[in-house]
Amino acid sequence: MQSRYAETYAAWEQDPHGFWADAAGALDWFRPFDTAFDPQLGVYGQWFAGGETNTCHNCIDRHVLAGRGAQAALIYDSPMAGEKRRYSFAEMQREIEAVAAVLIGLGIGKGSRVILYMPMIPEALFSMLACARLGAIHSVVFGGFAAHELSTRIDDFEADLVIAASCGLEPGRIVAYKPLVDHAIEGARVKPRHCLVLQRPQYEAAMTPGRDVDFATLVEAEKAKGTRVPCTPVKATDPLYILYTSGTTGQPKGVIRDNGGHMVALRWSMEHIYGMKPGEVFWSASDIGWVVGHSYIVYAPLLAGNTTVVYEGKPVGTPDAGAFWRVIAEYDVKALFTAPTAFRAIRRDDPDGELIQQYDLSGLRALFLAGERADPETIKWAERMLAIPVIDHWWQTETGWAIAANPLGLGQLPVKYGSPTVPMPGYAIHVLDDEGHAVAPGTLGNIVIRLPLPPGNLVSFWNADERFRSGCLTEFAGYYKTADAGYVDEDGYVYIMARTDDIINCAGHRLSTGAMEEVCAMHPDVAECAVIGVADALKGQIPCGFLVLKNRATRTLQEIEHEVVSLVRNEIGPVAAFKTVMIVQRLPKTRSGKILRGTMQKIADGLPWKMPATIDDPAILDEIQGVMRERGFTLT
Ligand code: COA
Ligand code: AMP
């Protein structure tokens, strides 16, 4: 089929407001919007101003009203808990209404702020959608983050309520979430009025009298009463959720997503990028704690009338590298979305795809990869093994949906390995040099997006308009800075090469090395430190710390290394995967005192590197290389 991409992109360029106004027609509005885009509102303008809607209505009630109530909306499959469940749209509506009724009883309403700290279980989605139903704003915190990170978010968000599960299940261990929540609330300045606790059979959490309430008991009571809770009309421009993401400091940024633009963009993407039809099963093997989970486990599939799979397990080890194939075959999954690291793990354990042969994957039409650079080897392996299109697409927590993709629903474009293909409608991608001048095709530069950002993108950072302006909109006037460097080739294909800030991608998880440095520096024996991301065959990148000790260090070097690793695990969380630290005499710096992290990274990755002209003392790089060699790094 000839791709309709070029004509669709041109239609958007010609009439950007009309394009999205048309897309909005696929959804229900309680009050029509006055204008598709109002440039006067917010930091850079806002979409669908004047409109009133409700995201939960569009995800659930709209389908029930249209007679699709009996269709499966959610399939829960947990090799961790040994459990499977299925909910139709009508059943899901009942569950969500019951949770919403409980929330009302706890004083939650329009504009209230609710933090969720829950694993991949249906109740997490019911809770998110119950918030949406009431116009309360949710903020989901990934379970791999430690108490301190949760505390920071409770404070910044000024949470009224925390909804938590008693535990999460990781291979070989039960992660007790509730004690982390208690610890986080203890350490927070803001004290949520209540904590709604879902007790899982694997771990029963202690309850704090007066504050903690039992999820299951209250929800069951509302279900028994048959309490109905209508969807609260909210403004299209009201926030639906806040998702905290790593910034360049330890203070995470709360990305604000609105209701109207978000639902319009996601609904559009399901049909045109992912090529999904209502009634089909879509599986995003991510976690609801990440943006991929928000957009493509929860909101987009439900908005588009698809069945979503909530999988509580890993690509390997639960029980083996055939786990994904089992799920696809069992539920007739039509499209799978995951991070390249998951496929690297599967390939490592089953290089010849023997487990793939054991399942009927004939229903699977495409594999979508995002979250980190998809290395061509992994893409080619997946193509060979599955014989379906393997589509790399590029986006960020800030954008909420793909900036560049190969839009299957519009007709697939030729694949160029190493490129997530072309800009999606809504995104005018430019590549600029550091002075803000456009560079020629094929030339590396800063990738920026011309304002306004399309629907579904962040509106601002929570309580931090100025941080949004200064961090993202000021350096290149009139553009949003993605903080990714790359280039666009002669055919308009985009290539994403590296971050321009301190963010690294470890196993598809976005982490700030700056935040890790802040934690390393808390150790009493550490005088100075640098954390860089080094290449890793499985996780893409892993963090690696270099520590300079104070003169009178009080412990042995091994003790200090061990303590710093534990400190990062306890402060940021196991998800930081911070396991390698090296003690060095000095850090390489420029004459103005800037640590040469880029050069250290090239050395650690075994890449060609040049002695920086501005280096203060070249001998330090020899010292660092000596330590790296001792630690088993292969250097050039
Ligand atoms: N709750 C608590 N702990 C968690 C957690 C959660 N939700 N998720 C991860 N962790 C822990 C892990 O148990 C691990 O702990 P450990 O150091 O004690 O082993 C640590 O955080 C690091 O996790 P991770 O980096 O994911 O490594 P892993 O070895 O457990 O798994 C992969 C490796 C590749 C299998 C796994 O990272 C994966 O499936 N990645 C897919 C990524 C993804 O879905 N990204 C979302 C964007 S699309
Ligand atoms: P996150 O906000 O966690 O989604 O991480 C966003 C960052 O991950 C981007 O800014 C990129 O650096 C990286 N990223 C995401 N998808 C891709 C991709 N397809 N190719 C290369 N890098 C990607």
XYZ file of C-alpha atoms and ligand atoms in Angstrom:
707
model
C 0.000 0.000 0.000
C 1.209 3.479 -0.899
C 1.830 5.388 2.330
C -0.510 8.306 3.057
C 2.147 9.822 5.279
C 3.279 12.636 2.956
C -0.246 13.875 2.227
C -1.233 13.616 5.903
C 1.810 15.553 7.072
C 1.183 18.170 4.354
C -2.456 18.473 5.452
C -1.295 19.198 8.984
C 1.277 21.755 7.752
C -1.373 23.519 5.714
C -3.945 23.758 8.482
C -2.549 22.642 11.854
C -5.562 23.769 13.852
C -8.080 22.272 11.451
C -6.122 19.004 11.438
C -6.435 18.543 15.197
C -9.996 19.904 15.299
C -10.928 17.114 12.865
C -9.130 14.542 15.021
C -11.073 15.807 18.046
C -14.290 14.769 16.319
C -13.560 11.123 17.177
C -14.185 11.843 20.857
C -17.054 13.029 23.053
C -17.114 16.596 24.351
C -19.536 17.814 27.009
C -19.048 21.336 25.689
C -17.448 22.012 22.304
C -14.135 23.881 22.335
C -14.196 27.548 21.313
C -10.979 27.281 19.388
C -8.641 24.394 18.525
C -5.642 26.350 19.776
C -5.426 29.478 21.894
C -1.924 31.004 21.727
C -2.699 33.349 24.627
C -3.133 30.640 27.238
C -0.422 28.906 29.270
C 3.290 29.042 28.557
C 3.117 28.570 24.776
C -0.647 28.319 24.167
C -3.182 25.573 24.887
C -5.263 23.156 22.849
C -9.051 22.971 22.704
C -9.671 25.985 24.936
C -13.249 26.360 26.099
C -13.988 22.670 25.597
C -15.239 20.435 28.380
C -14.822 16.707 28.461
C -13.765 13.809 30.658
C -10.979 11.397 29.797
C -12.490 8.479 31.750
C -15.788 8.970 29.899
C -13.939 8.739 26.593
C -11.910 5.696 27.691
C -14.755 3.708 29.198
C -18.329 5.076 29.263
C -18.291 6.105 25.609
C -17.703 2.484 24.584
C -20.335 1.140 26.971
C -22.860 3.653 25.622
C -21.948 2.611 22.080
C -22.875 -1.002 22.885
C -19.349 -2.327 23.321
C -19.723 -2.918 27.071
C -19.147 -6.666 26.783
C -15.869 -6.313 24.880
C -12.674 -7.022 26.812
C -11.048 -3.782 27.953
C -8.270 -5.129 30.170
C -6.439 -8.424 30.392
C -4.257 -8.900 33.462
C -1.555 -11.534 33.196
C 0.873 -11.959 36.047
C 3.456 -14.703 35.944
C 4.751 -13.100 39.151
C 1.527 -13.667 41.084
C 0.390 -16.678 39.043
C -2.843 -14.872 38.234
C -4.927 -13.961 35.192
C -8.025 -11.764 35.068
C -10.130 -10.140 32.379
C -12.458 -7.129 32.553
C -14.944 -5.964 29.934
C -15.574 -2.232 29.427
C -18.798 -2.555 31.473
C -16.991 -4.386 34.288
C -14.240 -1.854 34.241
C -16.784 0.946 34.506
C -18.176 -0.668 37.676
C -14.706 -1.078 39.183
C -13.743 2.507 38.379
C -16.989 3.908 39.724
C -16.486 1.975 42.968
C -12.953 3.329 43.382
C -14.212 6.823 42.495
C -16.893 6.508 45.190
C -14.216 5.544 47.713
C -12.122 8.520 46.670
C -15.082 10.858 47.135
C -15.490 9.406 50.629
C -11.880 10.323 51.318
C -12.483 13.916 50.284
C -11.085 13.672 46.765
C -12.699 15.726 44.018
C -11.910 17.945 41.045
C -8.376 19.322 41.307
C -7.353 17.051 44.238
C -3.925 15.478 43.935
C -3.436 11.735 44.256
C -0.130 9.861 44.213
C -0.123 6.236 43.119
C 2.616 3.831 44.120
C 1.450 0.562 42.639
C 2.761 -2.276 40.512
C 1.280 -3.612 37.292
C -2.133 -4.661 38.587
C -5.631 -3.765 37.325
C -6.382 -1.764 40.488
C -3.663 0.695 39.466
C -5.523 1.431 36.228
C -8.882 1.592 38.014
C -7.372 4.144 40.386
C -5.882 6.278 37.609
C -9.168 6.261 35.733
C -11.169 6.933 38.912
C -9.075 10.069 39.402
C -9.728 11.057 35.791
C -13.441 10.435 36.330
C -13.533 12.908 39.222
C -11.196 15.455 37.662
C -8.606 14.667 40.353
C -5.005 14.804 39.150
C -2.934 11.651 39.523
C 0.774 11.180 39.692
C 2.099 7.634 39.409
C 5.504 6.916 40.928
C 7.416 3.937 39.535
C 7.890 1.162 42.107
C 11.636 0.963 41.505
C 12.126 4.406 43.074
C 13.117 4.640 46.720
C 11.303 6.383 49.579
C 13.229 9.616 49.194
C 12.126 10.001 45.556
C 8.548 9.339 46.608
C 8.878 11.936 49.370
C 10.123 14.567 46.944
C 7.117 13.939 44.716
C 4.610 13.989 47.604
C 5.963 17.413 48.559
C 6.184 18.914 45.094
C 2.733 17.633 44.160
C 1.234 18.525 47.561
C -0.528 15.183 47.553
C -3.903 14.871 49.288
C -3.934 11.086 49.072
C -1.563 8.198 48.372
C -2.915 5.008 46.842
C -0.440 2.184 47.348
C -0.246 -1.563 47.024
C 1.281 -3.427 49.939
C 3.981 -4.816 47.657
C 5.386 -5.297 44.206
C 6.755 -8.585 42.935
C 10.227 -8.760 41.444
C 11.826 -12.060 40.402
C 12.990 -13.809 43.564
C 11.814 -11.118 45.972
C 8.781 -9.327 47.273
C 9.310 -5.566 47.312
C 7.407 -4.241 50.312
C 5.990 -0.948 48.989
C 4.010 0.112 52.030
C 6.973 0.534 54.428
C 8.560 2.704 51.723
C 5.385 4.781 51.580
C 5.379 5.151 55.392
C 9.006 6.221 55.299
C 8.324 8.643 52.443
C 5.376 10.262 54.227
C 7.438 10.507 57.407
C 10.135 12.367 55.497
C 7.744 14.580 53.543
C 6.797 18.125 54.503
C 3.308 17.594 53.084
C 1.253 14.982 54.909
C -1.426 13.340 52.743
C -4.668 12.974 54.694
C -5.039 9.302 53.839
C -3.266 6.341 52.372
C -5.530 3.889 50.548
C -3.803 0.519 50.782
C -4.406 -2.463 48.547
C -3.274 -5.495 50.532
C -1.843 -8.127 48.214
C -1.815 -11.733 49.433
C 1.984 -11.918 49.082
C 2.612 -9.307 51.786
C 0.289 -7.830 54.382
C 1.304 -4.310 55.297
C 0.899 -2.765 58.733
C -1.738 -0.005 58.735
C -1.338 3.374 60.436
C -4.555 4.026 62.386
C -6.400 7.191 61.411
C -4.525 7.559 58.145
C -4.522 4.228 56.314
C -7.669 2.723 54.853
C -8.193 -0.620 53.183
C -8.751 -0.484 49.422
C -10.511 -3.811 48.984
C -12.953 -3.362 51.893
C -14.060 0.093 50.800
C -14.307 -0.794 47.102
C -16.313 -3.945 47.857
C -18.713 -1.907 49.999
C -19.328 0.561 47.158
C -19.821 -2.271 44.693
C -22.316 -3.937 47.019
C -24.240 -0.667 47.261
C -24.074 -0.257 43.493
C -22.938 3.350 43.905
C -22.870 5.201 40.604
C -20.430 8.049 40.072
C -20.935 10.144 36.941
C -17.967 11.611 35.076
C -17.184 15.153 36.228
C -16.900 17.590 33.321
C -13.418 19.109 33.264
C -11.899 21.733 31.026
C -9.902 20.400 28.103
C -7.038 22.454 29.499
C -7.318 21.065 33.065
C -4.514 18.716 34.102
C -5.211 14.989 33.836
C -1.962 13.880 35.389
C 1.519 14.894 36.439
C 4.381 12.531 35.678
C 7.708 13.263 37.277
C 10.729 12.672 35.124
C 14.461 13.071 35.588
C 15.812 16.524 35.025
C 19.336 17.782 35.255
C 19.271 17.944 39.047
C 17.966 15.754 41.827
C 14.706 17.751 41.732
C 12.471 15.876 39.273
C 10.287 17.766 36.834
C 6.528 17.266 36.986
C 5.333 17.046 33.395
C 1.735 18.320 33.169
C -0.593 16.572 30.743
C -3.979 18.104 29.983
C -7.255 16.301 29.271
C -8.334 17.498 25.825
C -5.128 17.583 23.782
C -3.923 14.368 25.366
C -6.973 12.319 24.418
C -7.101 13.710 20.892
C -3.430 13.011 20.162
C -3.428 9.528 21.683
C -6.631 8.494 19.936
C -5.159 9.705 16.628
C -1.900 7.843 17.218
C -3.539 4.463 17.833
C -5.135 4.460 14.421
C -2.513 6.204 12.347
C 0.799 5.264 13.950
C 0.012 1.869 15.464
C -2.569 0.850 12.859
C -5.002 -0.477 15.481
C -8.711 -1.074 14.958
C -11.278 -1.005 17.795
C -11.710 -4.400 19.418
C -8.146 -5.539 18.787
C -5.631 -6.336 21.530
C -2.715 -3.952 22.048
C 0.112 -4.762 24.409
C 2.598 -2.306 25.753
C 5.095 -4.278 27.839
C 6.210 -1.367 29.951
C 5.157 -0.152 33.396
C 2.472 2.338 34.369
C 5.195 4.277 36.217
C 6.656 5.443 32.900
C 5.196 7.597 30.173
C 4.933 4.636 27.807
C 2.732 2.979 30.391
C 0.554 6.062 30.900
C 0.032 6.565 27.194
C -0.002 3.051 25.779
C -1.008 0.724 28.613
C -3.730 2.955 30.013
C -5.059 5.831 27.973
C -4.497 5.329 24.242
C -5.730 1.728 23.885
C -8.857 2.463 25.916
C -9.552 5.726 24.077
C -9.360 3.789 20.816
C -11.600 0.947 22.045
C -8.788 -1.587 22.155
C -8.118 -4.242 24.748
C -5.025 -3.478 26.785
C -2.776 -6.092 28.390
C -1.464 -5.440 31.891
C 1.519 -7.762 32.237
C 3.225 -8.123 35.587
C 6.414 -9.894 34.627
C 9.675 -9.563 32.766
C 10.697 -10.420 29.215
C 13.038 -13.115 30.561
C 13.054 -15.239 33.679
C 9.288 -15.265 34.238
C 9.709 -18.107 33.495
C 11.843 -17.813 30.356
C 12.512 -15.844 27.172
C 9.274 -17.211 25.690
C 7.110 -15.147 28.083
C 6.254 -12.473 25.500
C 5.384 -15.079 22.858
C 3.063 -16.876 25.264
C 1.158 -13.669 26.025
C 0.914 -12.700 22.347
C -0.401 -16.133 21.362
C -2.746 -16.474 24.337
C -4.524 -13.142 23.823
C -4.088 -12.690 20.073
C -2.070 -9.513 20.532
C -1.974 -7.501 17.283
C 0.817 -5.057 18.170
C 3.505 -5.164 20.824
C 5.271 -2.087 22.143
C 8.336 -2.401 24.344
C 11.859 -1.114 24.924
C 14.786 -2.439 22.857
C 16.442 -3.651 26.068
C 13.652 -6.208 26.499
C 14.483 -7.638 23.089
C 18.191 -7.635 23.838
C 17.415 -9.695 26.948
C 15.257 -12.140 24.962
C 17.890 -12.467 22.252
C 20.599 -13.081 24.833
C 18.630 -15.981 26.335
C 17.190 -17.414 23.116
C 19.471 -16.304 20.257
C 18.013 -18.747 17.729
C 14.424 -17.997 18.643
C 13.670 -21.615 19.593
C 10.979 -20.508 22.019
C 9.355 -18.366 19.323
C 8.652 -21.528 17.310
C 6.561 -22.933 20.146
C 3.820 -20.306 19.857
C 1.317 -19.230 17.238
C 2.232 -15.612 16.584
C 0.312 -15.330 13.318
C -1.917 -12.563 14.706
C 0.950 -10.223 15.548
C 1.245 -7.472 12.944
C 4.028 -5.240 14.272
C 6.573 -4.612 16.982
C 7.141 -1.034 18.165
C 10.288 -0.055 20.041
C 11.005 3.153 21.967
C 12.469 4.568 25.139
C 16.099 4.374 24.054
C 18.091 4.045 20.873
C 17.148 0.840 19.049
C 20.385 -0.674 17.816
C 20.106 -1.993 14.257
C 21.324 -5.472 15.306
C 18.402 -5.884 17.677
C 15.922 -4.600 15.084
C 17.264 -6.941 12.423
C 17.169 -9.902 14.800
C 13.542 -9.157 15.699
C 12.630 -8.770 12.015
C 14.250 -12.099 11.189
C 12.633 -13.900 14.074
C 9.121 -12.485 13.791
C 8.868 -11.637 10.084
C 6.807 -8.528 10.797
C 7.558 -4.770 10.639
C 9.766 -3.687 13.540
C 9.241 0.001 14.120
C 11.576 2.226 16.067
C 9.934 5.456 17.177
C 11.261 8.370 19.163
C 9.582 10.273 21.941
C 9.968 11.578 25.470
C 8.016 11.846 28.692
C 7.496 15.502 27.783
C 5.841 14.777 24.434
C 3.626 11.898 25.592
C 3.528 10.347 22.130
C 5.827 9.812 19.171
C 7.705 12.756 17.705
C 9.101 10.603 14.909
C 7.780 7.250 13.785
C 7.060 5.020 10.855
C 3.271 5.340 10.794
C 1.934 1.869 10.148
C -1.674 3.061 10.045
C -0.898 5.500 7.229
C 1.098 2.861 5.353
C 4.633 1.886 6.275
C 7.532 3.884 4.856
C 10.834 2.236 3.913
C 12.940 1.449 6.985
C 16.373 3.002 7.454
C 18.171 1.212 10.262
C 19.226 3.552 13.026
C 16.458 6.048 12.261
C 13.039 6.278 13.959
C 11.871 7.495 10.516
C 9.997 10.781 10.017
C 8.262 13.531 12.029
C 4.644 12.900 12.886
C 1.986 15.500 12.072
C 2.131 18.171 14.760
C 5.913 18.146 14.932
C 8.084 20.469 12.848
C 11.552 19.125 13.618
C 14.573 21.348 13.063
C 18.264 20.752 13.705
C 20.180 23.795 14.939
C 23.778 24.479 15.870
C 24.604 25.867 19.314
C 24.096 29.423 18.014
C 20.609 28.565 16.800
C 21.350 28.379 13.048
C 19.836 25.618 10.946
C 22.395 23.016 9.893
C 22.545 21.216 6.555
C 20.928 17.762 6.150
C 23.148 15.054 7.587
C 24.845 17.443 10.025
C 24.704 16.734 13.740
C 23.033 19.381 15.888
C 20.436 20.125 18.555
C 17.063 18.669 17.679
C 14.289 21.159 18.394
C 10.562 21.309 17.716
C 8.930 24.481 16.445
C 6.310 25.870 18.823
C 3.526 25.310 19.452
C 3.939 21.734 20.548
C 1.105 19.523 19.306
C -1.775 18.249 21.445
C -0.754 15.676 24.053
C 2.579 17.350 24.782
C 3.419 18.810 28.153
C 1.696 22.041 29.035
C 4.377 23.038 31.546
C 6.135 21.663 34.604
C 4.046 21.453 37.776
C 4.378 24.691 39.725
C 7.429 25.547 37.657
C 6.517 27.517 34.510
C 9.794 29.356 34.752
C 11.807 26.131 34.875
C 9.945 24.962 31.772
C 10.642 28.242 29.984
C 14.287 28.464 30.949
C 15.041 24.749 30.553
C 13.170 24.018 27.334
C 12.049 27.162 25.486
C 14.685 29.842 25.988
C 17.909 28.516 24.467
C 16.377 28.313 20.987
C 13.718 31.030 20.796
C 10.497 29.805 19.206
C 11.396 26.147 19.660
C 11.158 23.401 22.251
C 14.590 21.946 22.986
C 14.380 18.146 23.079
C 17.880 17.855 24.641
C 18.548 15.147 22.078
C 21.287 15.615 19.511
C 21.049 14.118 16.073
C 20.440 14.894 12.436
C 17.897 14.757 9.637
C 19.017 13.239 6.332
C 18.211 14.311 2.758
C 15.012 12.224 2.803
C 13.760 13.821 6.003
C 14.590 10.775 8.172
C 15.482 11.675 11.752
C 18.466 10.160 13.601
C 18.765 10.440 17.384
C 22.358 10.109 18.497
C 22.809 11.330 22.093
C 21.431 13.467 24.885
C 22.847 16.946 25.277
C 22.297 16.881 29.056
C 23.096 14.462 31.875
C 20.256 12.029 31.193
C 21.094 8.403 30.498
C 18.873 5.565 29.431
C 19.407 2.397 31.430
C 17.238 -0.593 30.487
C 14.764 1.847 28.922
C 14.570 3.782 32.200
C 15.393 7.479 32.153
C 17.889 8.461 34.833
C 19.800 11.598 35.723
C 23.513 11.143 36.389
C 23.421 14.597 38.031
C 20.950 13.255 40.593
C 23.271 10.292 41.259
C 26.212 12.654 41.712
C 24.223 14.585 44.301
C 23.706 11.356 46.253
C 27.357 10.200 45.947
C 28.439 13.586 47.270
C 26.371 12.974 50.410
C 28.852 10.308 51.564
C 31.087 11.814 54.249
C 34.313 10.565 52.656
C 33.551 11.774 49.131
C 35.157 15.076 48.189
C 34.150 15.123 44.549
C 32.493 12.807 42.075
C 31.357 12.294 38.506
C 28.773 9.817 37.231
C 28.676 8.910 33.555
C 26.660 6.449 31.492
C 28.760 3.702 29.937
C 27.679 1.397 27.131
C 26.150 -1.903 28.215
C 25.254 -4.762 25.882
C 21.950 -5.476 27.644
C 20.772 -2.222 29.212
C 22.093 0.190 26.588
C 23.816 2.282 29.234
C 24.629 1.798 32.891
C 25.802 4.436 35.354
C 29.391 4.399 36.510
C 30.657 6.597 39.348
C 34.118 8.079 39.852
C 34.873 9.227 43.379
C 37.639 11.438 44.727
C 37.975 10.972 48.470
C 38.643 13.501 51.158
C 42.175 13.384 52.524
C 41.278 11.695 55.732
C 38.850 9.038 54.569
C 37.563 7.056 57.534
C 36.936 3.685 55.852
C 38.663 1.236 53.514
C 38.204 1.897 49.810
C 36.009 -1.208 49.416
C 33.810 -0.103 52.289
C 33.374 3.328 50.785
C 32.522 1.928 47.344
C 29.983 -0.413 48.901
C 28.455 2.362 51.002
C 28.124 4.724 48.043
C 26.398 2.022 45.977
C 23.961 1.382 48.854
C 23.387 5.093 49.298
C 22.265 5.512 45.682
C 20.067 2.411 45.923
C 18.462 3.719 49.114
C 18.067 7.324 48.000
C 17.122 6.938 44.328
C 16.152 3.273 44.166
C 17.179 -0.056 42.654
C 16.057 1.210 39.248
C 19.189 3.395 39.129
C 21.159 0.146 38.601
C 24.123 1.926 40.150
C 26.627 -0.839 40.817
C 30.005 0.351 39.502
C 32.105 2.928 41.321
C 35.812 3.620 41.078
C 37.959 5.601 43.418
C 40.349 7.889 41.567
C 42.933 10.401 42.693
C 41.607 13.301 40.648
C 38.928 14.073 38.047
C 39.851 15.419 34.610
C 38.732 19.016 34.242
C 38.942 21.953 31.901
C 40.950 24.957 32.982
C 37.688 26.574 34.055
C 36.963 23.612 36.330
C 34.330 21.735 34.273
C 34.583 17.960 34.645
C 35.275 16.322 31.270
C 32.516 13.740 31.517
C 32.150 13.398 27.731
C 35.798 12.405 27.328
C 35.590 9.978 30.250
C 32.560 8.388 28.644
C 34.280 7.934 25.276
C 37.258 6.341 27.020
C 35.044 3.998 29.043
C 33.099 2.986 25.914
C 36.356 2.188 24.087
C 35.580 4.845 21.459
C 38.138 7.038 19.713
C 38.734 10.242 21.672
C 40.886 13.348 21.438
C 42.699 15.109 24.247
C 40.465 18.149 24.911
C 42.326 21.376 24.124
C 40.989 22.942 27.301
C 42.126 20.179 29.677
C 43.905 21.414 32.761
C 46.160 18.407 33.371
C 46.314 15.639 30.716
C 48.030 13.261 33.163
C 44.724 12.812 34.983
C 43.265 10.979 32.001
C 46.159 8.494 32.192
C 45.364 7.907 35.852
C 41.671 7.369 35.071
C 42.469 4.952 32.256
C 44.722 3.003 34.629
C 41.855 2.585 37.105
C 39.401 1.637 34.343
C 41.791 -1.025 33.028
C 42.151 -2.467 36.525
C 38.359 -2.701 36.637
C 38.227 -4.692 33.416
C 37.269 -1.963 30.911
C 38.584 -2.585 27.385
C 40.044 0.728 26.272
C 41.302 1.815 22.867
N 9.654 -2.239 41.681
C 10.721 -2.497 42.446
N 11.952 -2.748 41.947
C 12.096 -2.721 40.619
C 11.022 -2.459 39.749
C 9.754 -2.212 40.331
N 8.692 -1.935 39.586
N 11.479 -2.517 38.484
C 12.785 -2.808 38.533
N 13.157 -2.937 39.826
C 14.483 -3.293 40.333
C 14.923 -4.616 39.752
O 14.442 -5.694 40.541
C 16.426 -4.498 39.829
O 16.814 -4.738 41.173
P 18.195 -5.497 41.547
O 19.252 -4.465 41.389
O 17.977 -5.900 42.966
O 18.343 -6.641 40.607
C 16.686 -3.022 39.582
O 15.440 -2.364 39.851
C 17.114 -2.692 38.165
O 16.081 -3.076 37.283
P 16.286 -3.222 35.707
O 17.257 -2.189 35.256
O 14.970 -3.256 35.041
O 17.075 -4.575 35.530
P 16.647 -6.086 35.604
O 17.921 -6.821 35.585
O 15.693 -6.349 36.706
O 15.853 -6.364 34.224
C 15.377 -6.125 31.866
C 16.450 -6.143 32.965
C 15.986 -5.767 30.541
C 14.720 -7.494 31.787
C 14.318 -5.098 32.279
O 14.952 -3.864 32.520
C 13.222 -4.843 31.287
O 12.302 -5.597 31.088
N 13.228 -3.679 30.675
C 12.174 -3.197 29.831
C 12.162 -1.726 30.062
C 10.861 -1.049 29.992
O 9.808 -1.626 30.021
N 10.966 0.272 29.928
C 9.878 1.171 29.940
C 9.945 2.147 28.806
S 9.322 1.419 27.301
P 11.725 9.072 28.381
O 11.355 10.447 28.774
O 11.971 8.153 29.517
O 10.759 8.497 27.372
O 13.133 9.191 27.648
C 13.236 10.028 26.543
C 14.596 9.935 25.949
O 14.891 8.587 25.580
C 14.721 10.725 24.668
O 14.971 12.084 24.883
C 15.863 10.015 23.965
O 17.094 10.423 24.478
C 15.627 8.564 24.366
N 14.831 7.862 23.341
C 13.533 7.537 23.410
N 13.164 6.881 22.295
C 14.251 6.804 21.504
C 14.502 6.253 20.194
N 13.550 5.622 19.515
N 15.749 6.401 19.691
C 16.728 7.022 20.380
N 16.546 7.556 21.610
C 15.321 7.448 22.175
